[in-house]
Amino acid sequence: MPSINPGRYRHYKGGEYEVLSTARHSETLEVVVVYRPLYNDSGWWVRPHDMFTGTLVVDGVERPRFERIG
């Protein structure tokens, strides 16, 4: 299963998040990243691993969706 380094990440739009770990969806076995926003108390969230670790083009520049900052 793919892993991810736990810690603090910044979304390309600026929000900061704490990543806990990876997990598997019980029905599809898809790997997801377990994380929580640090700017509010909205609970724990999951996002597909490929999406979390993927890149996108912003203003003509390819950049990570989430970048580890600590």
N, CA and C of each residue as an Amber inpcrd file, in Angstrom:
protein
   210
   0.8430000  -1.1770000   0.0000000   0.0000000   0.0000000   0.0000000
   0.8890000   1.2410000   0.0000000   0.5690000   2.2260000  -0.8390000
   1.3560000   3.4680000  -0.8190000   1.2710000   4.1280000   0.5550000
   2.3230000   4.7870000   0.9360000   2.3250000   5.4850000   2.2240000
   2.4940000   6.9820000   1.9820000   2.4140000   7.7380000   3.0300000
   2.6430000   9.1780000   2.9750000   3.3040000   9.5800000   4.2780000
   4.1870000  10.5580000   4.2210000   4.8410000  11.0310000   5.4300000
   3.8480000  11.8420000   6.2510000   3.5990000  11.4370000   7.4970000
   2.7240000  12.2370000   8.3520000   3.3270000  13.6100000   8.5810000
   2.5000000  14.5590000   8.9120000   2.9950000  15.8970000   9.2100000
   2.1150000  16.9830000   8.6350000   2.7010000  18.1520000   8.5220000
   1.9760000  19.3460000   8.1030000   2.1200000  19.5490000   6.5930000
   0.9890000  19.8410000   5.9430000   0.9620000  20.0620000   4.4960000
   0.2040000  21.3460000   4.1980000   0.5680000  22.0070000   3.0920000
  -0.1490000  23.1900000   2.6390000  -0.8250000  22.8800000   1.3100000
  -2.1160000  23.1530000   1.2300000  -2.8840000  23.0020000  -0.0060000
  -2.4800000  24.1320000  -0.9460000  -2.5740000  23.9010000  -2.2400000
  -2.1410000  24.9140000  -3.1920000  -2.9390000  26.2160000  -3.0620000
  -4.1210000  26.1640000  -2.4430000  -4.9110000  27.3790000  -2.2170000
  -4.5510000  28.0560000  -0.8950000  -3.6600000  27.4270000  -0.0880000
  -3.1480000  28.0920000   1.0970000  -3.4770000  27.4760000   2.4360000
  -4.5380000  26.6780000   2.5560000  -4.8870000  26.0830000   3.8390000
  -3.8450000  25.0780000   4.2990000  -3.6710000  24.9710000   5.6190000
  -2.7210000  24.0040000   6.1670000  -3.4650000  22.8500000   6.8230000
  -2.8550000  21.6600000   6.7120000  -3.4870000  20.4160000   7.1360000
  -2.4740000  19.5370000   7.8430000  -2.9620000  18.6990000   8.7310000
  -2.1400000  17.6680000   9.3660000  -2.5250000  16.3250000   8.7600000
  -1.5340000  15.6230000   8.2130000  -1.7560000  14.2880000   7.6600000
  -1.4110000  13.2650000   8.7240000  -2.3510000  12.3260000   8.9360000
  -2.1370000  11.2720000   9.9250000  -1.5090000  10.0440000   9.2870000
  -2.1380000   9.5360000   8.2150000  -1.7030000   8.2630000   7.6380000
  -2.4690000   7.9870000   6.3570000  -2.2970000   6.7650000   5.8630000
  -3.1110000   6.2750000   4.7620000  -3.9980000   5.1550000   5.2900000
  -5.0670000   4.8770000   4.5470000  -6.0070000   3.8090000   4.9000000
  -6.5780000   3.2580000   3.6010000  -7.3740000   2.1950000   3.7070000
  -8.0440000   1.6180000   2.5370000  -9.5560000   1.7520000   2.6910000
 -10.2100000   2.0500000   1.5880000 -11.6730000   2.0540000   1.5490000
 -12.1330000   0.6060000   1.6980000 -13.1230000   0.3540000   2.5420000
 -13.5280000  -1.0210000   2.8550000 -14.1840000  -1.7460000   1.6890000
 -14.7870000  -1.0360000   0.7620000 -15.4700000  -1.6780000  -0.3640000
 -14.6030000  -1.7510000  -1.6160000 -13.8970000  -0.6530000  -1.9260000
 -13.1430000  -0.5800000  -3.1860000 -11.6580000  -0.8790000  -3.0200000
 -11.1820000  -0.8720000  -1.7750000  -9.7590000  -1.0330000  -1.4280000
  -8.8930000   0.1250000  -1.9210000  -9.5320000   1.2130000  -2.3640000
  -8.7820000   2.4000000  -2.7930000  -8.0050000   2.9550000  -1.6020000
  -6.7630000   3.3820000  -1.8430000  -5.9350000   3.9830000  -0.8000000
  -6.3340000   5.4490000  -0.6550000  -6.5660000   5.8610000   0.5930000
  -6.9270000   7.2460000   0.8810000  -5.9660000   7.8190000   1.9160000
  -5.8440000   9.1440000   1.9190000  -5.0380000   9.8560000   2.9110000
  -5.9830000  10.3920000   3.9760000  -5.6260000  10.1790000   5.2380000
  -6.4200000  10.6510000   6.3650000  -5.7670000  11.9370000   6.8770000
  -6.5570000  13.0330000   6.9320000  -5.9940000  14.3230000   7.3140000
  -7.0510000  15.1950000   7.9800000  -6.5990000  16.3080000   8.5710000
  -7.5290000  17.2650000   9.1720000  -7.0290000  18.6810000   8.9180000
  -7.9550000  19.6150000   8.7210000  -7.5510000  21.0030000   8.5480000
  -7.0540000  21.5750000   9.8780000  -6.0650000  22.4490000   9.7990000
  -5.5370000  23.0960000  10.9990000  -6.1490000  24.4830000  11.2010000
  -6.9470000  24.9530000  10.2710000  -7.5230000  26.2940000  10.3590000
  -8.9430000  26.2940000  10.9310000  -9.5310000  25.1080000  11.1520000
 -10.8310000  25.0190000  11.8250000 -10.9860000  23.6270000  12.4220000
 -12.0860000  23.4040000  13.1050000 -12.3060000  22.1310000  13.7820000
 -13.4250000  21.3580000  13.0850000 -13.2240000  21.0620000  11.7990000
 -14.2680000  20.3780000  11.0260000 -14.0830000  18.8640000  10.9930000
 -13.1610000  18.3400000  11.8050000 -13.0010000  16.8960000  11.9100000
 -11.9690000  16.3200000  10.9510000 -11.9380000  14.9970000  10.8970000
 -11.0080000  14.2660000  10.0440000 -11.6300000  14.0550000   8.6660000
 -10.7880000  14.0660000   7.6510000 -11.2220000  13.9110000   6.2670000
 -10.3700000  12.8580000   5.5820000 -10.8540000  12.3200000   4.4660000
 -10.0560000  11.4340000   3.6220000 -10.1540000  11.9220000   2.1840000
  -9.0840000  11.6700000   1.4290000  -9.0250000  12.0160000   0.0170000
  -8.2500000  10.9040000  -0.6670000  -8.6210000  10.5220000  -1.8810000
  -7.8550000   9.4890000  -2.5770000  -6.3640000   9.8420000  -2.6190000
  -5.5330000   8.8410000  -2.3380000  -4.0820000   9.0360000  -2.3010000
  -3.5700000   9.6620000  -3.5890000  -4.0210000   9.1590000  -4.7350000
  -3.5390000   9.6930000  -6.0110000  -3.8970000  11.1670000  -6.1710000
  -5.0520000  11.5660000  -5.6810000  -5.4500000  12.9670000  -5.7670000
  -4.6410000  13.8180000  -4.7810000  -4.4680000  13.3300000  -3.5540000
  -3.7370000  14.0790000  -2.5380000  -2.2970000  14.3280000  -2.9800000
  -1.6590000  13.3110000  -3.5280000  -0.2420000  13.4170000  -3.9060000
  -0.0440000  13.8900000  -5.3380000  -1.1300000  14.1500000  -6.0410000
  -1.0460000  14.5490000  -7.4440000  -0.6540000  16.0080000  -7.6320000
  -0.5500000  16.3770000  -8.8870000  -0.2150000  17.7520000  -9.2550000
  -1.3410000  18.3420000 -10.0900000  -1.2940000  19.6690000 -10.2210000
  -2.2270000  20.3720000 -11.0810000  -1.5260000  21.6060000 -11.6190000
  -2.0860000  22.1960000 -12.6590000  -1.4940000  23.3780000 -13.2770000
  -2.2380000  24.6080000 -12.7700000  -1.4750000  25.5300000 -12.1790000
  -2.0220000  26.7840000 -11.6690000  -1.2630000  27.9200000 -12.3280000
  -1.9660000  28.7850000 -13.0530000  -1.3400000  29.9040000 -13.7670000
  -0.1990000  29.4280000 -14.6650000  -0.4120000  28.2920000 -15.3220000
   0.5720000  27.7610000 -16.2570000   1.7380000  27.0250000 -15.6280000
   1.7170000  26.8520000 -14.3040000   2.8150000  26.1920000 -13.5870000
   2.2780000  24.9260000 -12.9230000   2.9470000  23.7930000 -13.1820000
   2.5580000  22.5480000 -12.5200000   3.0740000  22.5620000 -11.0900000
   2.1840000  22.2450000 -10.1640000   2.5690000  22.2360000  -8.7530000
   1.8130000  21.1440000  -8.0190000   2.3110000  20.7220000  -6.8330000
   1.6090000  19.6930000  -6.0660000   0.3010000  20.2420000  -5.5000000
  -0.7220000  19.3900000  -5.4070000  -1.9920000  19.7960000  -4.7740000
  -1.7420000  20.0910000  -3.2910000  -0.9740000  19.2180000  -2.6060000
  -0.5710000  19.4070000  -1.2220000   0.9410000  19.3060000  -1.1560000
   1.5740000  20.2330000  -0.4500000   3.0340000  20.2270000  -0.3230000
   3.4030000  20.1060000   1.1610000   4.2900000  19.1660000   1.4530000
   4.7010000  18.9630000   2.8500000   5.5200000  20.1620000   3.3030000
   5.2020000  20.6960000   4.4820000   5.9100000  21.8780000   4.9880000
   6.5370000  21.6620000   6.3500000   6.3860000  20.4850000   6.9250000
   6.9980000  20.2890000   8.2350000   6.8640000  18.8790000   8.7130000
